[in-house]
XYZ file of C-alpha atoms in Angstrom:
395
model
C -16.575 7.889 -55.225
C -15.404 10.183 -52.410
C -15.371 13.372 -54.486
C -18.905 12.959 -55.810
C -20.419 12.475 -52.369
C -18.137 14.587 -50.169
C -20.115 17.828 -49.826
C -23.518 16.144 -49.587
C -22.385 13.715 -46.924
C -20.667 16.367 -44.824
C -23.796 18.539 -44.827
C -26.018 15.569 -44.081
C -23.815 14.339 -41.270
C -23.603 17.744 -39.610
C -27.328 18.385 -39.885
C -28.176 14.897 -38.718
C -25.796 15.081 -35.767
C -27.100 18.549 -34.809
C -30.653 17.249 -34.823
C -29.590 14.351 -32.608
C -27.933 16.667 -30.113
C -31.047 18.801 -29.827
C -33.643 16.089 -29.231
C -31.935 12.946 -27.969
C -31.740 12.081 -24.299
C -28.717 9.767 -24.629
C -25.929 10.248 -27.151
C -22.777 8.200 -27.622
C -19.862 9.352 -29.761
C -17.212 6.810 -30.724
C -14.468 6.459 -33.275
C -11.589 4.349 -34.512
C -8.608 4.434 -36.817
C -5.211 2.910 -37.484
C -1.682 3.925 -38.449
C 0.770 1.600 -40.152
C 4.266 1.261 -41.538
C 5.032 -1.122 -44.376
C 8.090 -2.376 -46.212
C 7.974 -4.249 -49.542
C 10.591 -6.296 -51.339
C 11.173 -8.763 -54.180
C 8.496 -7.680 -56.544
C 6.295 -7.532 -58.382
C 4.918 -11.032 -58.028
C 3.816 -11.000 -61.681
C 5.623 -8.705 -64.126
C 2.852 -8.802 -66.747
C 0.221 -7.811 -64.171
C 2.478 -5.001 -62.963
C 2.660 -3.566 -66.481
C -1.123 -3.813 -66.869
C -1.673 -2.099 -63.529
C 0.766 0.696 -64.333
C -0.977 1.292 -67.665
C -4.621 0.641 -66.824
C -4.863 0.592 -63.019
C -7.192 2.728 -60.936
C -4.642 4.074 -58.413
C -0.926 4.870 -58.159
C -0.403 1.541 -56.340
C -2.570 -1.506 -55.560
C -5.072 -1.192 -52.720
C -3.780 -2.139 -49.258
C -0.174 -2.401 -50.417
C 1.630 -1.062 -47.362
C 4.796 0.843 -48.272
C 6.101 3.496 -45.877
C 3.985 5.216 -43.258
C 0.237 5.271 -43.725
C -2.554 6.986 -41.822
C -6.035 5.913 -42.883
C -7.706 8.797 -41.081
C -10.465 8.406 -38.526
C -14.032 7.135 -38.406
C -16.683 8.894 -36.269
C -19.956 7.333 -35.129
C -22.798 9.164 -33.381
C -25.477 6.971 -31.801
C -28.589 8.665 -30.372
C -31.108 6.831 -28.201
C -34.261 8.755 -29.124
C -36.541 6.422 -27.146
C -36.160 2.996 -25.598
C -37.104 1.507 -28.994
C -35.816 4.070 -31.469
C -32.203 4.918 -32.257
C -30.530 7.020 -34.916
C -26.975 6.369 -36.075
C -24.646 8.344 -38.313
C -21.128 7.256 -39.263
C -18.651 9.007 -41.535
C -15.070 8.205 -42.338
C -12.398 10.852 -42.895
C -9.823 8.722 -44.648
C -6.924 8.760 -47.032
C -7.668 6.837 -50.187
C -6.025 3.436 -49.997
C -4.368 3.303 -53.410
C -1.201 5.235 -52.570
C -2.820 8.683 -52.718
C -2.642 11.558 -50.247
C -6.168 12.764 -51.111
C -8.476 12.953 -48.111
C -11.991 11.681 -48.687
C -15.186 12.003 -46.708
C -17.083 8.742 -46.966
C -20.548 7.941 -45.668
C -20.618 4.540 -44.000
C -24.023 4.494 -42.297
C -26.936 6.855 -41.628
C -30.134 5.157 -40.497
C -33.032 5.080 -38.077
C -33.502 1.805 -36.186
C -36.953 0.757 -34.937
C -36.375 -1.940 -32.306
C -39.759 -3.612 -31.967
C -38.712 -6.880 -30.291
C -36.052 -9.577 -30.583
C -37.880 -11.229 -33.485
C -38.604 -8.225 -35.701
C -36.763 -4.911 -36.120
C -36.462 -2.370 -38.937
C -33.653 -0.096 -40.112
C -34.302 2.589 -42.718
C -31.487 4.539 -44.353
C -27.910 3.656 -45.364
C -26.412 0.575 -43.711
C -23.930 -2.244 -44.168
C -25.564 -4.763 -46.508
C -26.502 -7.914 -44.557
C -24.063 -10.120 -46.447
C -21.589 -12.458 -44.770
C -19.640 -11.862 -41.563
C -16.825 -9.444 -42.396
C -18.967 -6.940 -44.204
C -21.421 -6.584 -41.315
C -19.009 -6.944 -38.405
C -15.385 -6.149 -39.210
C -15.427 -3.936 -42.282
C -12.535 -1.403 -42.057
C -12.421 -1.759 -38.274
C -8.766 -2.601 -37.780
C -9.105 -2.563 -33.992
C -11.607 -5.443 -34.162
C -9.698 -7.419 -36.806
C -6.891 -9.787 -35.853
C -5.068 -9.416 -39.185
C -4.356 -6.194 -41.085
C -5.538 -6.374 -44.685
C -9.164 -5.588 -45.531
C -10.440 -8.562 -47.574
C -10.778 -7.608 -51.222
C -14.218 -9.177 -51.527
C -15.859 -6.559 -49.280
C -13.564 -3.637 -50.115
C -15.916 -0.826 -51.155
C -13.317 0.640 -53.533
C -13.515 -2.592 -55.549
C -17.265 -3.195 -55.393
C -17.136 -6.961 -55.882
C -20.200 -7.302 -53.622
C -22.823 -4.668 -52.694
C -21.187 -3.901 -49.332
C -23.277 -0.783 -48.568
C -26.991 -0.257 -49.149
C -29.603 2.474 -48.964
C -33.122 1.223 -48.366
C -34.912 -0.859 -45.741
C -33.378 -3.588 -43.578
C -35.474 -6.034 -41.524
C -33.725 -8.255 -39.004
C -34.319 -10.320 -35.892
C -33.481 -13.355 -33.779
C -35.670 -16.474 -33.667
C -35.477 -19.277 -31.053
C -34.427 -22.623 -32.523
C -34.794 -25.019 -29.617
C -33.020 -24.922 -26.283
C -30.515 -22.082 -26.270
C -29.973 -22.249 -30.017
C -31.175 -19.361 -32.154
C -31.394 -18.201 -35.758
C -30.506 -14.676 -36.803
C -32.134 -13.482 -39.995
C -31.902 -10.349 -42.115
C -33.600 -9.171 -45.314
C -33.015 -5.892 -47.127
C -34.389 -4.080 -50.168
C -32.112 -1.311 -51.427
C -31.043 0.836 -54.358
C -28.897 -0.837 -56.981
C -25.268 -0.061 -57.675
C -24.612 2.374 -60.517
C -23.125 1.858 -64.000
C -19.874 0.788 -62.334
C -19.547 -1.366 -59.190
C -18.121 1.378 -56.937
C -20.852 3.949 -57.583
C -23.385 3.688 -54.779
C -26.801 5.173 -55.484
C -27.769 6.884 -52.241
C -30.718 8.975 -53.378
C -33.414 8.589 -56.038
C -32.532 5.361 -57.811
C -34.620 5.736 -60.958
C -36.442 2.780 -62.437
C -37.325 -0.537 -60.847
C -33.790 -1.872 -60.358
C -33.194 -2.921 -56.767
C -30.866 -5.146 -54.754
C -32.475 -7.783 -52.532
C -30.358 -9.491 -49.882
C -31.063 -12.197 -47.324
C -29.170 -13.855 -44.482
C -29.738 -16.805 -42.148
C -27.310 -17.450 -39.291
C -27.401 -20.347 -36.833
C -25.953 -19.299 -33.470
C -24.600 -22.280 -31.500
C -24.530 -21.843 -27.704
C -21.769 -22.696 -25.170
C -19.022 -20.937 -27.120
C -17.637 -17.437 -27.064
C -19.105 -17.128 -30.534
C -20.043 -19.917 -32.912
C -22.182 -19.126 -35.933
C -22.759 -20.727 -39.312
C -24.395 -18.531 -41.899
C -25.565 -18.338 -45.474
C -26.298 -15.029 -47.147
C -26.943 -13.960 -50.711
C -28.210 -11.248 -52.983
C -30.097 -10.690 -56.215
C -29.500 -7.462 -58.146
C -30.293 -5.882 -61.482
C -27.364 -3.869 -62.858
C -27.841 -1.290 -65.600
C -24.611 -0.307 -67.313
C -23.229 0.166 -70.835
C -21.326 -2.003 -73.272
C -17.557 -1.458 -73.083
C -14.952 -3.281 -75.172
C -13.161 -6.280 -73.648
C -9.650 -4.759 -73.673
C -8.249 -2.768 -70.771
C -8.437 0.917 -71.626
C -11.568 0.569 -73.774
C -14.168 3.213 -72.944
C -17.587 4.520 -73.928
C -19.622 7.617 -73.151
C -22.603 6.975 -70.902
C -24.665 9.467 -72.891
C -24.242 7.556 -76.188
C -23.291 4.027 -75.093
C -25.295 0.872 -75.759
C -27.248 -0.079 -72.596
C -26.510 -3.390 -70.889
C -28.808 -5.031 -68.355
C -27.342 -7.688 -66.073
C -28.830 -9.993 -63.471
C -26.431 -10.678 -60.592
C -26.891 -13.550 -58.149
C -24.496 -14.009 -55.240
C -24.026 -16.396 -52.304
C -21.831 -16.017 -49.234
C -21.558 -18.963 -46.794
C -19.388 -18.508 -43.713
C -18.346 -20.055 -40.399
C -17.133 -18.200 -37.313
C -15.827 -20.015 -34.231
C -14.341 -18.172 -31.261
C -13.199 -20.419 -28.409
C -11.119 -19.811 -25.313
C -7.844 -20.860 -26.931
C -8.346 -20.290 -30.674
C -10.467 -18.554 -33.324
C -11.431 -19.638 -36.843
C -13.107 -17.587 -39.575
C -13.961 -19.082 -42.978
C -15.864 -17.105 -45.599
C -16.541 -17.773 -49.266
C -18.216 -15.535 -51.840
C -19.434 -16.466 -55.288
C -21.521 -14.461 -57.744
C -22.752 -14.872 -61.296
C -23.761 -12.152 -63.759
C -26.052 -12.934 -66.680
C -26.786 -10.744 -69.673
C -30.539 -9.991 -69.936
C -30.513 -8.036 -73.232
C -28.457 -10.473 -75.289
C -25.875 -7.925 -76.397
C -22.875 -9.097 -74.322
C -20.848 -12.002 -75.768
C -19.878 -14.889 -73.538
C -21.202 -15.474 -70.073
C -22.433 -16.131 -67.576
C -19.614 -14.324 -65.760
C -18.420 -15.810 -62.470
C -16.642 -14.189 -59.517
C -15.356 -16.009 -56.426
C -13.385 -15.140 -53.308
C -12.250 -16.813 -50.081
C -11.025 -15.685 -46.660
C -9.645 -18.085 -44.056
C -8.017 -17.069 -40.774
C -6.869 -19.138 -37.781
C -5.583 -17.417 -34.623
C -4.590 -18.397 -31.094
C -5.533 -16.681 -27.815
C -2.522 -16.535 -25.488
C -1.340 -14.526 -22.447
C -4.784 -14.078 -20.901
C -6.293 -13.438 -24.331
C -3.967 -10.540 -25.156
C -1.628 -12.188 -27.683
C -2.989 -13.575 -30.957
C -0.604 -15.266 -33.432
C -2.422 -15.964 -36.701
C -2.238 -17.304 -40.224
C -4.557 -16.212 -43.028
C -5.132 -17.031 -46.692
C -7.177 -15.009 -49.229
C -7.957 -15.223 -52.910
C -10.206 -13.474 -55.416
C -10.927 -14.705 -58.940
C -12.542 -12.508 -61.597
C -14.015 -13.460 -64.978
C -11.855 -12.643 -67.996
C -11.025 -8.892 -67.961
C -13.673 -8.575 -65.256
C -16.665 -9.517 -67.366
C -19.130 -6.823 -68.451
C -19.194 -4.962 -65.105
C -16.657 -5.529 -62.307
C -13.693 -3.752 -63.929
C -15.636 -0.718 -65.201
C -15.064 2.716 -63.681
C -17.096 5.888 -64.314
C -14.805 8.854 -65.009
C -16.937 11.989 -65.479
C -19.527 10.274 -67.650
C -17.120 7.948 -69.459
C -17.017 4.259 -68.582
C -13.513 2.806 -68.895
C -12.368 -0.776 -68.450
C -9.605 -0.832 -65.828
C -7.208 -3.544 -64.760
C -8.342 -4.752 -61.315
C -5.824 -7.286 -60.007
C -6.884 -10.524 -58.419
C -5.625 -11.304 -54.917
C -3.867 -14.517 -53.906
C -1.798 -14.286 -50.738
C -0.911 -15.882 -47.424
C -0.310 -13.824 -44.285
C 1.246 -14.699 -40.929
C 1.410 -12.326 -38.023
C 0.715 -11.498 -34.414
C -1.713 -9.101 -32.760
C -1.218 -7.879 -29.200
C -3.776 -5.976 -27.132
C -1.511 -3.432 -25.517
C -4.479 -1.662 -23.924
C -8.229 -2.302 -23.894
C -8.729 -0.023 -26.920
C -5.365 -0.370 -28.642
C -4.193 -3.365 -30.697
C -0.640 -3.633 -32.073
C 0.013 -5.925 -35.049
C 2.888 -7.168 -37.177
C 2.154 -9.056 -40.396
C 4.239 -10.719 -43.090
C 2.497 -11.234 -46.436
C 3.504 -13.325 -49.441
C 1.652 -12.514 -52.680
C 1.571 -15.377 -55.148
C 0.660 -13.260 -58.178
C -0.500 -9.830 -59.295
C 1.251 -6.438 -59.339
C 1.991 -6.424 -55.599
C 5.454 -7.267 -54.323
C 6.248 -10.876 -53.500
C 6.797 -9.997 -49.844
C 5.733 -7.274 -47.465
C 5.970 -6.533 -43.764
C 3.435 -4.256 -42.073
C 3.317 -2.953 -38.505
C 0.068 -1.390 -37.363
C -1.426 0.272 -34.323
C -5.216 0.264 -34.303
C -7.266 2.187 -31.758
C -10.810 2.985 -30.765
C -12.547 5.334 -28.351
């Protein structure tokens, strides 16, 4: 995904940023990144999965498996206040690919114009984080803001389990709900994903396929942050029929078209109090064949993230425990395990995730968080145990 978009995004970012510098009255430049060291032992957790990954995996090692020193690169954000109601934002990420590679990628995260009309109704146009769930909108890849270390698999863009990024129009606002209670809402209409789940269509999505997302979030007062939300999406996915076995492939130019309807839901709860924090998030999606040429189905995907942390030492020290899982349909169903390799769709082995993590995060400085995390993987090609130390920073 990086290679296909690298040159276009770099040119767009530079031109966009130059335009901002020339006309904007107020400009803010910020960034963030993280560096880690990991040690693995007693693995793999599942020998059969390890063989499948070695033969049919997408990377030299599973995503987010921390072994040795790792530098993810750096993320730059330019925010321009064009008027008191109009802002323009561009964000790119210079990062090392997370599957054990040393290739540097240039990845577009966001480029949009934001029309702030009032608290109840605002419009973003461009490329933005899809308004799904809590992590995807708030914590995605921002290690400095996260208490734990691992990016949840369900909103990892290199897996594409959910449409984490969108290009289109995003309407959002905040509605009063009695007293000091309020309801946040968001609706977006965007381009669909491509023939595989990690191909994002940024420009000129042909046909009528679109992804529609919606979110409602009840904000409860008298807490640091207490919100209960429900989000979801409806998408049409156009791909091609690929055999059920890992390693099966088909040419896009001659393959049999497949049309899928995808429906997803993402309820979540976030509670930040003075002495503890709790985040619970669940994702489920269902893909249905609309042409009648895919056997089986419907095809279900589900994932869960749960994290509990304490706030100690004047809110600087945060011990935590976290549990994640992802569950895919058999061999990924007709879509989630496909990868486009120069016009050929190939079915890859994408491991499920089932792990518990315990660790501690310490805010050494205002913009620097130090973490240590022990992970136990219950299955998959990852090692049974791993220890990761991370320093995450922002500016």
